[in-house]
CSV table of C-alpha atoms in Angstrom, one decimal:
chain,number,residue,atom,x,y,z
A,1,MET,CA,14.3,-16.2,-12.0
A,2,LEU,CA,11.8,-15.6,-14.8
A,3,GLN,CA,12.1,-19.3,-15.9
A,4,GLU,CA,11.7,-20.6,-12.4
A,5,LEU,CA,8.8,-18.3,-11.6
A,6,TRP,CA,6.2,-20.7,-13.0
A,7,SER,CA,7.5,-23.7,-11.1
A,8,PHE,CA,5.3,-23.2,-8.0
A,9,ARG,CA,8.0,-24.7,-5.8
A,10,GLY,CA,10.0,-23.4,-2.9
A,11,ARG,CA,10.2,-19.6,-2.7
A,12,TYR,CA,8.1,-19.2,-5.9
A,13,ARG,CA,5.3,-21.1,-4.3
A,14,ILE,CA,5.4,-18.7,-1.4
A,15,LEU,CA,5.4,-15.7,-3.8
A,16,HIS,CA,2.4,-17.0,-5.7
A,17,LEU,CA,0.4,-17.7,-2.6
A,18,THR,CA,1.2,-14.3,-1.1
A,19,TRP,CA,0.5,-12.2,-4.2
A,20,PHE,CA,-2.9,-13.9,-4.4
A,21,ALA,CA,-3.6,-13.0,-0.8
A,22,PHE,CA,-2.8,-9.4,-1.7
A,23,PHE,CA,-5.0,-9.7,-4.8
A,24,LEU,CA,-8.0,-10.7,-2.7
A,25,SER,CA,-7.4,-8.0,-0.2
A,26,PHE,CA,-7.5,-5.5,-3.1
A,27,VAL,CA,-10.6,-7.0,-4.5
A,28,VAL,CA,-12.2,-6.4,-1.1
A,29,TRP,CA,-10.7,-3.0,-0.7
A,30,PHE,CA,-12.0,-1.7,-4.0
A,31,ASN,CA,-15.3,-3.4,-4.3
A,32,PHE,CA,-17.1,-0.1,-3.8
A,33,ALA,CA,-15.8,2.1,-6.7
A,34,PRO,CA,-17.4,0.1,-9.6
A,35,LEU,CA,-20.7,-0.1,-7.7
A,36,ALA,CA,-20.8,3.4,-6.4
A,37,THR,CA,-23.5,4.7,-8.7
A,38,ALA,CA,-25.7,1.7,-7.8
A,39,VAL,CA,-25.3,2.4,-4.1
A,40,GLN,CA,-26.0,6.0,-4.7
A,41,GLU,CA,-29.2,5.3,-6.6
A,42,GLU,CA,-30.6,2.8,-4.1
A,43,LEU,CA,-29.9,4.9,-0.9
A,44,GLY,CA,-30.4,8.3,-2.5
A,45,LEU,CA,-26.9,9.6,-1.6
A,46,SER,CA,-25.5,12.9,-2.8
A,47,ALA,CA,-22.4,13.2,-4.9
A,48,ALA,CA,-20.6,14.7,-1.9
A,49,GLN,CA,-21.5,11.7,0.2
A,50,ILE,CA,-20.3,9.2,-2.5
A,51,ARG,CA,-16.9,11.1,-2.7
A,52,THR,CA,-16.7,11.0,1.1
A,53,LEU,CA,-17.2,7.2,1.1
A,54,ALA,CA,-14.3,7.0,-1.3
A,55,ILE,CA,-12.1,8.9,1.2
A,56,CYS,CA,-13.3,6.6,4.1
A,57,ASN,CA,-12.3,3.6,1.9
A,58,VAL,CA,-8.6,4.6,2.4
A,59,ALA,CA,-8.7,6.4,5.7
A,60,LEU,CA,-8.0,4.0,8.4
A,61,THR,CA,-5.4,2.2,6.3
A,62,VAL,CA,-3.1,5.0,7.5
A,63,PRO,CA,-2.9,3.9,11.2
A,64,ALA,CA,-3.6,0.3,10.2
A,65,ARG,CA,-0.5,0.0,8.1
A,66,ILE,CA,1.7,1.2,11.0
A,67,ILE,CA,0.0,-1.1,13.5
A,68,ILE,CA,0.1,-4.0,11.1
A,69,GLY,CA,3.8,-3.3,10.6
A,70,MET,CA,4.4,-3.7,14.3
A,71,LEU,CA,2.4,-6.9,14.6
A,72,LEU,CA,4.1,-8.2,11.5
A,73,ASP,CA,7.6,-7.8,13.0
A,74,ARG,CA,6.4,-9.5,16.2
A,75,PHE,CA,4.2,-12.4,15.0
A,76,GLY,CA,5.3,-12.9,11.4
A,77,PRO,CA,3.5,-12.6,8.1
A,78,ARG,CA,1.8,-16.0,8.0
A,79,LEU,CA,-0.4,-15.4,11.1
A,80,THR,CA,-0.8,-11.6,10.4
A,81,TYR,CA,-2.0,-12.0,6.8
A,82,SER,CA,-4.3,-14.9,7.6
A,83,VAL,CA,-6.1,-13.0,10.4
A,84,LEU,CA,-6.5,-9.9,8.2
A,85,LEU,CA,-8.1,-11.9,5.4
A,86,ILE,CA,-10.5,-13.6,7.7
A,87,TYR,CA,-11.4,-10.2,9.3
A,88,ALA,CA,-12.2,-8.8,5.8
A,89,ALA,CA,-15.5,-10.7,5.8
A,90,ILE,CA,-16.9,-8.7,8.7
A,91,PRO,CA,-16.9,-5.1,7.2
A,92,CYS,CA,-17.9,-6.5,3.8
A,93,ILE,CA,-21.0,-8.1,5.2
A,94,ALA,CA,-21.8,-5.0,7.3
A,95,PHE,CA,-21.5,-2.8,4.2
A,96,SER,CA,-23.8,-5.0,2.3
A,97,LEU,CA,-26.4,-4.8,5.0
A,98,ALA,CA,-26.2,-1.0,5.5
A,99,GLN,CA,-29.4,1.0,5.2
A,100,ASN,CA,-28.2,4.6,5.5
A,101,PHE,CA,-25.1,6.8,5.0
A,102,SER,CA,-23.9,6.5,8.6
A,103,GLN,CA,-23.8,2.7,8.4
A,104,LEU,CA,-22.0,2.9,5.1
A,105,VAL,CA,-19.3,5.2,6.6
A,106,ILE,CA,-18.7,3.0,9.6
A,107,SER,CA,-18.4,-0.2,7.7
A,108,ARG,CA,-16.3,1.4,5.0
A,109,LEU,CA,-13.9,2.8,7.6
A,110,ALA,CA,-13.6,-0.7,9.1
A,111,LEU,CA,-13.1,-2.2,5.7
A,112,SER,CA,-10.2,0.3,4.9
A,113,ILE,CA,-8.1,-1.6,7.4
A,114,VAL,CA,-7.9,-4.5,4.9
A,115,GLY,CA,-5.7,-2.2,2.7
A,116,ALA,CA,-2.9,-2.7,5.3
A,117,GLY,CA,-2.3,-6.2,4.0
A,118,PHE,CA,0.2,-4.9,1.5
A,119,VAL,CA,3.0,-4.4,4.0
A,120,ILE,CA,2.7,-8.0,5.3
A,121,GLY,CA,3.6,-9.5,1.9
A,122,ILE,CA,6.5,-7.1,1.5
A,123,ARG,CA,8.1,-8.7,4.6
A,124,MET,CA,7.2,-12.3,3.5
A,125,VAL,CA,8.7,-11.9,0.0
A,126,ALA,CA,11.8,-10.2,1.5
A,127,GLU,CA,12.4,-13.2,3.7
A,128,TRP,CA,12.4,-15.6,0.8
A,129,PHE,CA,14.3,-13.6,-1.9
A,130,PRO,CA,17.8,-12.2,-1.9
A,131,PRO,CA,18.5,-8.4,-2.5
A,132,LYS,CA,19.7,-8.9,-6.1
A,133,GLU,CA,16.2,-10.3,-7.0
A,134,ILE,CA,14.1,-8.3,-4.5
A,135,GLY,CA,12.9,-5.7,-7.0
A,136,LEU,CA,11.3,-8.2,-9.4
A,137,ALA,CA,10.0,-10.4,-6.6
A,138,GLU,CA,8.4,-7.5,-4.7
A,139,GLY,CA,7.1,-6.1,-8.0
A,140,ILE,CA,5.4,-9.3,-8.9
A,141,TYR,CA,3.8,-9.4,-5.4
A,142,GLY,CA,2.7,-5.8,-5.5
A,143,GLY,CA,1.7,-5.6,-9.2
A,144,TRP,CA,-0.2,-8.9,-9.5
A,145,GLY,CA,-1.8,-8.2,-6.2
A,146,ASN,CA,-2.7,-4.6,-7.1
A,147,PHE,CA,-4.5,-6.1,-10.1
A,148,GLY,CA,-7.3,-6.9,-7.7
A,149,SER,CA,-8.6,-3.4,-8.1
A,150,ALA,CA,-8.8,-3.9,-11.8
A,151,ALA,CA,-10.6,-7.3,-11.2
A,152,SER,CA,-13.1,-5.4,-9.0
A,153,ALA,CA,-13.7,-2.7,-11.6
A,154,PHE,CA,-13.9,-5.2,-14.5
A,155,THR,CA,-16.1,-8.0,-13.0
A,156,LEU,CA,-18.2,-6.7,-10.1
A,157,PRO,CA,-20.7,-4.7,-12.1
A,158,THR,CA,-21.4,-7.8,-14.2
A,159,ILE,CA,-21.4,-10.1,-11.2
A,160,ALA,CA,-23.8,-7.7,-9.5
A,161,ALA,CA,-26.1,-7.7,-12.5
A,162,LEU,CA,-26.1,-11.6,-12.6
A,163,LEU,CA,-26.8,-11.8,-8.9
A,164,THR,CA,-29.8,-9.5,-9.4
A,165,ILE,CA,-31.4,-12.2,-11.5
A,166,GLY,CA,-30.8,-14.8,-8.9
A,167,ALA,CA,-32.1,-12.6,-6.1
A,168,GLY,CA,-35.4,-11.8,-7.9
A,169,GLY,CA,-34.5,-8.3,-9.2
A,170,GLY,CA,-34.3,-5.0,-7.4
A,171,MET,CA,-31.2,-3.3,-6.2
A,172,VAL,CA,-29.8,-6.0,-3.9
A,173,ASN,CA,-27.2,-7.0,-6.5
A,174,TRP,CA,-24.4,-4.8,-5.2
A,175,ARG,CA,-25.0,-6.0,-1.7
A,176,LEU,CA,-24.6,-9.7,-2.6
A,177,ALA,CA,-21.5,-8.9,-4.7
A,178,ILE,CA,-19.7,-7.0,-2.0
A,179,ALA,CA,-20.6,-9.6,0.7
A,180,LEU,CA,-19.2,-12.4,-1.6
A,181,THR,CA,-15.8,-10.7,-1.9
A,182,GLY,CA,-15.4,-10.7,1.9
A,183,ILE,CA,-16.4,-14.4,2.2
A,184,ILE,CA,-14.0,-15.5,-0.4
A,185,ALA,CA,-11.1,-13.6,1.3
A,186,ALA,CA,-11.9,-15.2,4.6
A,187,ILE,CA,-11.8,-18.7,3.1
A,188,TYR,CA,-8.5,-18.0,1.5
A,189,GLY,CA,-7.1,-16.7,4.8
A,190,ILE,CA,-7.6,-20.2,6.3
A,191,ILE,CA,-5.9,-21.7,3.2
A,192,TYR,CA,-3.0,-19.3,3.4
A,193,TYR,CA,-2.3,-20.1,7.1
A,194,ARG,CA,-2.1,-23.8,6.3
A,195,SER,CA,0.1,-23.3,3.2
A,196,VAL,CA,3.0,-21.0,4.0
A,197,GLN,CA,5.9,-20.5,6.4
A,198,ASP,CA,7.5,-17.2,7.6
A,199,THR,CA,11.0,-18.0,6.5
A,200,PRO,CA,12.9,-20.6,4.4
A,201,PRO,CA,14.2,-23.6,6.4
A,202,GLY,CA,17.2,-22.8,8.6
A,203,LYS,CA,16.7,-19.0,8.4
A,204,VAL,CA,16.0,-16.9,11.5
A,205,TYR,CA,13.0,-14.4,11.5
A,206,GLN,CA,14.7,-11.3,12.7
A,207,LYS,CA,12.6,-9.1,15.1
A,208,PRO,CA,13.3,-5.7,16.6
A,209,LYS,CA,14.4,-5.9,20.2
A,210,ARG,CA,11.5,-3.7,21.4
A,211,HIS,CA,8.0,-3.3,19.9
A,212,GLY,CA,5.6,-0.4,19.8
A,213,GLY,CA,7.5,2.2,17.7
A,214,LEU,CA,10.0,2.5,14.9
A,215,GLU,CA,13.6,2.1,16.1
A,216,VAL,CA,16.0,4.8,14.9
A,217,THR,CA,19.8,4.9,15.2
A,218,THR,CA,20.6,8.6,15.8
A,219,LYS,CA,19.1,11.4,18.0
A,220,ARG,CA,18.6,13.5,15.0
A,221,ASP,CA,16.6,10.8,13.3
A,222,PHE,CA,14.3,10.6,16.3
A,223,GLY,CA,13.3,14.2,15.9
A,224,PHE,CA,12.8,13.6,12.1
A,225,LEU,CA,10.6,10.5,13.0
A,226,MET,CA,8.4,12.7,15.3
A,227,LEU,CA,8.0,15.2,12.4
A,228,MET,CA,7.1,12.6,9.8
A,229,ASN,CA,4.5,11.1,12.2
A,230,VAL,CA,2.5,14.3,12.1
A,231,PRO,CA,0.9,13.8,8.7
A,232,LEU,CA,-0.2,10.3,9.6
A,233,VAL,CA,-2.5,11.7,12.2
A,234,GLY,CA,-3.1,15.1,10.6
A,235,ILE,CA,-4.7,13.5,7.5
A,236,LEU,CA,-7.2,11.8,9.8
A,237,ALA,CA,-8.1,15.2,11.2
A,238,VAL,CA,-8.7,16.3,7.6
A,239,LEU,CA,-11.0,13.3,7.1
A,240,ALA,CA,-12.9,14.1,10.3
A,241,TRP,CA,-13.4,17.7,9.0
A,242,ARG,CA,-14.7,16.3,5.7
A,243,LEU,CA,-17.1,14.0,7.5
A,244,SER,CA,-18.5,17.0,9.4
A,245,GLN,CA,-19.1,18.8,6.1
A,246,VAL,CA,-21.5,16.0,4.9
A,247,GLY,CA,-23.3,15.7,8.2
A,248,PHE,CA,-21.7,12.6,9.7
A,249,LEU,CA,-20.1,14.5,12.6
A,250,ASP,CA,-21.5,17.6,14.4
A,251,ARG,CA,-19.2,20.3,15.8
A,252,THR,CA,-18.9,18.5,19.2
A,253,GLY,CA,-18.1,15.2,17.5
A,254,LEU,CA,-15.5,16.9,15.4
A,255,ILE,CA,-13.8,18.5,18.4
A,256,ILE,CA,-13.8,15.2,20.3
A,257,THR,CA,-12.4,13.4,17.3
A,258,TRP,CA,-9.6,16.0,16.9
A,259,LEU,CA,-8.7,15.6,20.6
A,260,ALA,CA,-8.7,11.8,20.2
A,261,LEU,CA,-6.3,12.2,17.3
A,262,LEU,CA,-4.0,14.4,19.3
A,263,GLY,CA,-4.0,11.8,22.0
A,264,LEU,CA,-3.2,9.2,19.4
A,265,TYR,CA,-0.2,11.2,18.2
A,266,LEU,CA,1.0,11.7,21.8
A,267,PHE,CA,0.6,7.9,22.5
A,268,GLN,CA,2.5,7.1,19.3
A,269,ALA,CA,5.3,9.6,20.3
A,270,TYR,CA,5.5,7.9,23.7
A,271,LYS,CA,5.8,4.4,22.2
A,272,CYS,CA,8.6,5.7,19.9
A,273,TRP,CA,10.4,7.3,22.9
A,274,ASP,CA,10.0,4.0,24.8
A,275,VAL,CA,11.7,2.1,22.0
A,276,ASN,CA,14.5,4.7,21.6
A,277,LYS,CA,14.9,6.0,25.1
A,278,GLU,CA,18.3,4.3,25.6
A,279,LEU,CA,19.6,6.1,22.5
A,280,MET,CA,18.0,9.4,23.5
A,281,THR,CA,19.4,9.3,27.1
A,282,GLY,CA,22.9,8.4,25.9
A,283,LYS,CA,22.9,4.9,27.3
A,284,LYS,CA,23.1,3.4,23.9
A,285,ARG,CA,25.2,4.2,20.8
A,286,TYR,CA,24.9,2.4,17.5
A,287,SER,CA,28.0,1.4,15.6
A,288,ALA,CA,28.4,2.8,12.1
A,289,GLU,CA,27.5,-0.6,10.6
A,290,ASP,CA,24.3,-0.8,12.5
A,291,ARG,CA,22.9,2.6,11.7
A,292,TYR,CA,20.5,3.5,9.0
A,293,ASN,CA,19.5,7.0,7.7
A,294,PHE,CA,15.8,7.8,8.5
A,295,SER,CA,15.8,10.5,5.9
A,296,GLN,CA,15.8,7.8,3.2
A,297,VAL,CA,12.7,6.3,4.8
A,298,ALA,CA,11.1,9.8,4.6
A,299,LEU,CA,12.0,10.1,0.9
A,300,LEU,CA,10.5,6.8,0.2
A,301,GLU,CA,7.4,7.9,2.1
A,302,MET,CA,7.2,10.9,-0.3
A,303,THR,CA,7.5,8.7,-3.4
A,304,TYR,CA,4.7,6.5,-2.1
A,305,VAL,CA,2.5,9.6,-1.6
A,306,VAL,CA,2.7,10.5,-5.2
A,307,ASN,CA,2.7,7.0,-6.8
A,308,PHE,CA,0.5,4.7,-4.7
A,309,GLY,CA,-1.4,7.6,-3.2
A,310,SER,CA,-2.3,8.8,-6.6
A,311,GLU,CA,-3.2,5.3,-7.8
A,312,LEU,CA,-5.7,4.8,-4.9
A,313,ALA,CA,-7.2,8.2,-5.7
A,314,VAL,CA,-7.5,7.6,-9.4
A,315,VAL,CA,-8.8,4.1,-9.1
A,316,SER,CA,-11.5,5.5,-6.8
A,317,MET,CA,-12.7,8.1,-9.3
A,318,LEU,CA,-11.8,6.7,-12.7
A,319,PRO,CA,-15.0,4.6,-13.3
A,320,ALA,CA,-17.2,7.7,-12.7
A,321,PHE,CA,-14.8,9.8,-14.7
A,322,PHE,CA,-15.2,7.7,-17.8
A,323,GLU,CA,-18.9,7.3,-17.2
A,324,GLY,CA,-19.5,11.0,-17.0
A,325,THR,CA,-16.9,12.3,-19.5
A,326,PHE,CA,-17.8,10.0,-22.3
A,327,GLY,CA,-21.4,9.1,-21.5
A,328,LEU,CA,-20.7,5.4,-21.1
A,329,SER,CA,-22.7,2.7,-19.3
A,330,ARG,CA,-21.7,1.7,-15.8
A,331,GLN,CA,-20.4,-1.7,-16.9
A,332,LEU,CA,-18.4,-0.3,-19.9
A,333,ALA,CA,-17.0,2.6,-17.8
A,334,GLY,CA,-15.9,0.1,-15.1
A,335,MET,CA,-14.2,-2.1,-17.7
A,336,ILE,CA,-12.4,0.8,-19.4
A,337,ALA,CA,-11.3,2.3,-16.0
A,338,ALA,CA,-9.9,-1.1,-15.2
A,339,SER,CA,-7.2,-0.5,-17.9
A,340,TYR,CA,-5.4,1.8,-15.3
A,341,ALA,CA,-5.1,-0.9,-12.7
A,342,PHE,CA,-4.7,-3.6,-15.4
A,343,MET,CA,-1.2,-2.3,-16.1
A,344,ASN,CA,-0.2,-3.6,-12.6
A,345,LEU,CA,0.3,-7.0,-14.2
A,346,VAL,CA,3.4,-5.8,-16.0
A,347,SER,CA,4.3,-2.3,-14.8
A,348,ARG,CA,5.0,-2.9,-11.1
A,349,PRO,CA,7.1,-6.0,-11.7
A,350,GLY,CA,8.7,-4.0,-14.6
A,351,GLY,CA,9.6,-1.3,-12.2
A,352,GLY,CA,11.2,-3.8,-9.8
A,353,LEU,CA,13.0,-5.6,-12.7
A,354,ILE,CA,14.4,-2.2,-14.0
A,355,SER,CA,15.5,-1.4,-10.5
A,356,ASP,CA,17.3,-4.8,-10.3
A,357,THR,CA,19.0,-4.6,-13.6
A,358,LEU,CA,19.7,-0.9,-14.3
A,359,GLY,CA,22.4,-0.8,-11.6
A,360,SER,CA,21.0,2.2,-9.7
A,361,ARG,CA,17.8,2.0,-7.6
A,362,LYS,CA,18.0,5.8,-7.0
A,363,TRP,CA,17.9,6.8,-10.7
A,364,THR,CA,15.3,4.3,-11.5
A,365,MET,CA,13.1,5.9,-8.8
A,366,THR,CA,13.8,9.4,-10.0
A,367,VAL,CA,13.2,8.8,-13.7
A,368,LEU,CA,9.9,6.9,-13.2
A,369,THR,CA,8.5,9.5,-10.8
A,370,GLY,CA,9.3,12.3,-13.3
A,371,CYS,CA,7.6,10.4,-16.2
A,372,MET,CA,4.6,9.8,-13.9
A,373,GLY,CA,4.3,13.5,-13.3
A,374,ILE,CA,4.3,14.3,-17.0
A,375,GLY,CA,1.7,11.6,-17.6
A,376,TYR,CA,-0.7,13.1,-15.1
A,377,LEU,CA,-0.3,16.5,-16.6
A,378,MET,CA,-1.2,15.0,-20.0
A,379,MET,CA,-4.3,13.3,-18.4
A,380,SER,CA,-5.5,16.7,-17.2
A,381,THR,CA,-6.3,17.6,-20.8
A,382,VAL,CA,-8.7,14.7,-21.4
A,383,ASN,CA,-12.3,15.7,-22.0
A,384,GLY,CA,-15.4,14.6,-23.8
A,385,SER,CA,-14.0,15.7,-27.2
A,386,TRP,CA,-11.1,13.2,-27.0
A,387,TRP,CA,-11.2,10.0,-29.1
A,388,LEU,CA,-12.0,7.4,-26.4
A,389,PRO,CA,-9.3,4.9,-27.5
A,390,LEU,CA,-6.6,7.6,-27.3
A,391,ALA,CA,-7.8,8.5,-23.7
A,392,VAL,CA,-7.5,4.8,-22.7
A,393,ILE,CA,-4.0,4.5,-24.2
A,394,LEU,CA,-2.9,7.6,-22.3
A,395,THR,CA,-4.4,6.3,-19.1
A,396,MET,CA,-2.5,3.0,-19.5
A,397,GLY,CA,0.7,4.8,-20.3
A,398,CYS,CA,0.5,7.0,-17.2
A,399,SER,CA,-0.4,4.0,-15.2
A,400,PHE,CA,2.8,2.2,-16.2
A,401,PHE,CA,5.0,4.9,-14.7
A,402,VAL,CA,2.8,5.1,-11.6
A,403,GLN,CA,3.0,1.4,-10.8
A,404,ALA,CA,6.6,1.0,-12.0
A,405,GLY,CA,7.4,3.7,-9.5
A,406,GLU,CA,5.6,1.8,-6.7
A,407,GLY,CA,7.7,-1.3,-7.7
A,408,SER,CA,10.9,0.8,-7.5
A,409,THR,CA,9.9,2.2,-4.1
A,410,PHE,CA,9.5,-1.3,-2.6
A,411,ALA,CA,12.6,-2.6,-4.3
A,412,MET,CA,14.4,-0.2,-1.8
A,413,VAL,CA,12.3,-0.6,1.3
A,414,PRO,CA,13.5,-4.0,2.4
A,415,LEU,CA,17.1,-2.9,2.0
A,416,ILE,CA,17.0,0.0,4.5
A,417,LYS,CA,17.2,-2.0,7.8
A,418,ARG,CA,16.2,-5.7,7.8
A,419,ARG,CA,15.1,-6.2,11.4
A,420,VAL,CA,12.5,-3.3,11.2
A,421,THR,CA,11.5,-4.0,7.6
A,422,GLY,CA,7.8,-4.5,8.7
A,423,GLN,CA,7.6,-1.1,10.4
A,424,ILE,CA,9.4,0.7,7.6
A,425,ALA,CA,7.1,-0.9,5.1
A,426,GLY,CA,4.2,0.1,7.3
A,427,ASN,CA,5.2,3.7,7.5
A,428,VAL,CA,6.0,4.0,3.8
A,429,GLY,CA,2.7,2.2,2.9
A,430,ALA,CA,0.8,4.5,5.3
A,431,TYR,CA,2.0,7.5,3.4
A,432,GLY,CA,0.5,6.1,0.3
A,433,ASN,CA,-2.8,6.4,2.0
A,434,VAL,CA,-2.0,9.8,3.3
A,435,GLY,CA,-1.6,10.8,-0.3
A,436,ALA,CA,-4.8,9.1,-1.3
A,437,VAL,CA,-6.9,10.8,1.5
A,438,ALA,CA,-5.3,14.2,0.6
A,439,TYR,CA,-6.0,13.8,-3.1
A,440,LEU,CA,-9.5,12.5,-2.7
A,441,THR,CA,-10.3,15.2,-0.2
A,442,LEU,CA,-9.2,17.8,-2.7
A,443,PHE,CA,-11.3,16.0,-5.4
A,444,SER,CA,-14.4,16.0,-3.2
A,445,LEU,CA,-14.1,19.8,-2.9
A,446,LEU,CA,-13.7,20.4,-6.6
A,447,PRO,CA,-16.6,21.1,-9.0
A,448,GLU,CA,-18.0,18.2,-11.0
A,449,GLY,CA,-17.1,17.9,-14.6
A,450,ASP,CA,-14.1,18.9,-16.8
A,451,ILE,CA,-12.8,21.7,-14.5
A,452,GLY,CA,-12.6,19.5,-11.4
A,453,ASN,CA,-11.0,16.6,-13.3
A,454,ARG,CA,-8.4,18.9,-14.8
A,455,VAL,CA,-7.4,20.5,-11.5
A,456,PHE,CA,-7.3,17.0,-9.9
A,457,PHE,CA,-4.9,15.5,-12.5
A,458,GLN,CA,-2.8,18.7,-12.5
A,459,THR,CA,-2.3,18.4,-8.8
A,460,LEU,CA,-1.2,14.8,-9.2
A,461,GLY,CA,1.3,15.8,-11.8
A,462,VAL,CA,2.9,18.8,-10.0
A,463,THR,CA,3.3,16.9,-6.7
A,464,ALA,CA,5.0,14.1,-8.6
A,465,LEU,CA,7.5,16.5,-10.2
A,466,VAL,CA,8.3,18.0,-6.8
A,467,VAL,CA,9.2,14.6,-5.4
A,468,THR,CA,11.2,13.9,-8.5
A,469,PHE,CA,13.6,16.8,-7.6
A,470,LEU,CA,13.8,15.6,-4.0
A,471,CYS,CA,14.8,12.1,-5.2
A,472,TRP,CA,17.3,13.7,-7.6
A,473,PHE,CA,19.2,15.6,-4.9
A,474,PHE,CA,18.6,13.7,-1.6
A,475,LEU,CA,17.9,10.0,-2.3
A,476,ARG,CA,20.9,7.6,-1.7
A,477,GLU,CA,21.6,4.1,-3.1
A,478,PRO,CA,20.8,1.6,-0.3
A,479,LYS,CA,23.8,-0.4,1.1
A,480,GLY,CA,23.9,-3.8,-0.4
A,481,SER,CA,21.4,-3.0,-3.2
A,482,PHE,CA,22.6,-5.9,-5.4
A,483,ALA,CA,24.1,-8.3,-2.8
A,484,THR,CA,23.6,-12.0,-2.8
A,485,HIS,CA,22.4,-12.1,0.8
A,486,HIS,CA,20.3,-9.8,3.0
A,487,GLU,CA,21.9,-7.8,5.9
A,488,GLY,CA,22.8,-10.2,8.7
A,489,GLU,CA,22.4,-13.4,6.6
A,490,GLU,CA,26.1,-13.7,6.1
A,491,THR,CA,26.6,-13.9,9.9
A,492,GLU,CA,23.8,-16.5,10.2
A,493,MET,CA,25.3,-18.7,7.5
A,494,ALA,CA,28.8,-18.4,9.1
A,495,LEU,CA,27.4,-19.4,12.5
A,496,GLU,CA,25.5,-22.4,10.9
A,497,SER,CA,28.8,-23.6,9.3
A,498,LEU,CA,30.8,-23.5,12.6
A,499,PRO,CA,29.7,-27.0,13.8
A,500,VAL,CA,30.5,-28.4,10.4
A,501,LEU,CA,34.0,-26.9,10.4
A,502,ALA,CA,34.6,-28.1,14.0
A,503,ASP,CA,33.5,-31.6,13.1
A,504,GLU,CA,35.8,-31.6,10.1
A,505,GLN,CA,38.7,-30.6,12.2
A,506,HIS,CA,37.9,-33.3,14.8
A,507,HIS,CA,38.1,-36.0,12.1
């Protein structure tokens, strides 16, 4: 597979086109962090308002990933990804034209939907690669795509500075840079639609029988699903409270928002009931072979809270962390902070490859999560007295385990239940954003400086170690982890061969 990877033919062509779509969605999604101080200076924002914008940047990705997962299972990844990339231009341009904090919040919330693009590529790659290679393939997709955040941190401050010259000076540079990222994404959305297919020739794109909610296979799992849906809405209630603290929402607006979120949860519960009502009323019973254990989905959601959730949070604060802790320029701090996301090029594919070759996806997940927790606890000790290169090396080392853990998570996701892979990927991916909003909300409440940074990284480390123990005791190896074909493909291939066999018998 590693030799054929550079061929740009067949499934590898689809892989390259798809990871680049994800790369651009990440460039768009994280075009604010490296330019945050420039935005703050021009519009006179407080530190609390800047931190709140960082939360808004990941907020609506939570419901968006669930909705995108449903649309993905229904319409396929080709159309879904193309539309999302074209949409990205709208909030980017709106953000670049904003003149006050409220306009920044609204456009940033709208832009956070672009972060849902990740789950689309998970399904696309899973359609084109067999289970025995799924870890490396999904790791390349996720890791090389995630590098978009590093590309933003590394290049946008410089691009913004160059655009300042072309625009005649002033502070319009960040506006032009952010608008440009959205326009490029939209152009690629058209290219992507014209260049890919949902499945290899002859394969059937499996869809759930009913749409609107995640299908479960036991009554007990339905109750577990309802419980795990609570944080997906609850974290948005936390965001609404935080927006009220910085003056975006008054008390009436906060109450209305909370009631709307309650209505959202009840609507989501109804849609899940509608999909699973035959099971819950006893009219349908799944055979043992057709069941899957939702507790495994819940555990993968927890792993994604602590690995991808922490990455989103750290990427959002790391440029300012290096700028403030070591007294660096904005451009240099952005480049150094990019070292964290730079590791995505090798670490996330590495996590998937380890998961493919070690022989146990469970223990790969457990060990990587534990090492991540230890790495964050070590990062909590970094302060201005550290030798800067040593701090960068530690950041990159911790980043390896974070992103390898992400690769390990999504080496398992496509193996849970094939026909609802999009929705499972959406739910697991949404929990990454639940973690990001929770971590960034905590960070926004902490004091600036070494104390706040220390508590922030300690929190990341401790929560990762808690999830490590959950994986150790409760995570199970997925069925068919290293099979040659995905679930159901053997039946498809057998059916396709029947006419051939009949024709041979006739002759």
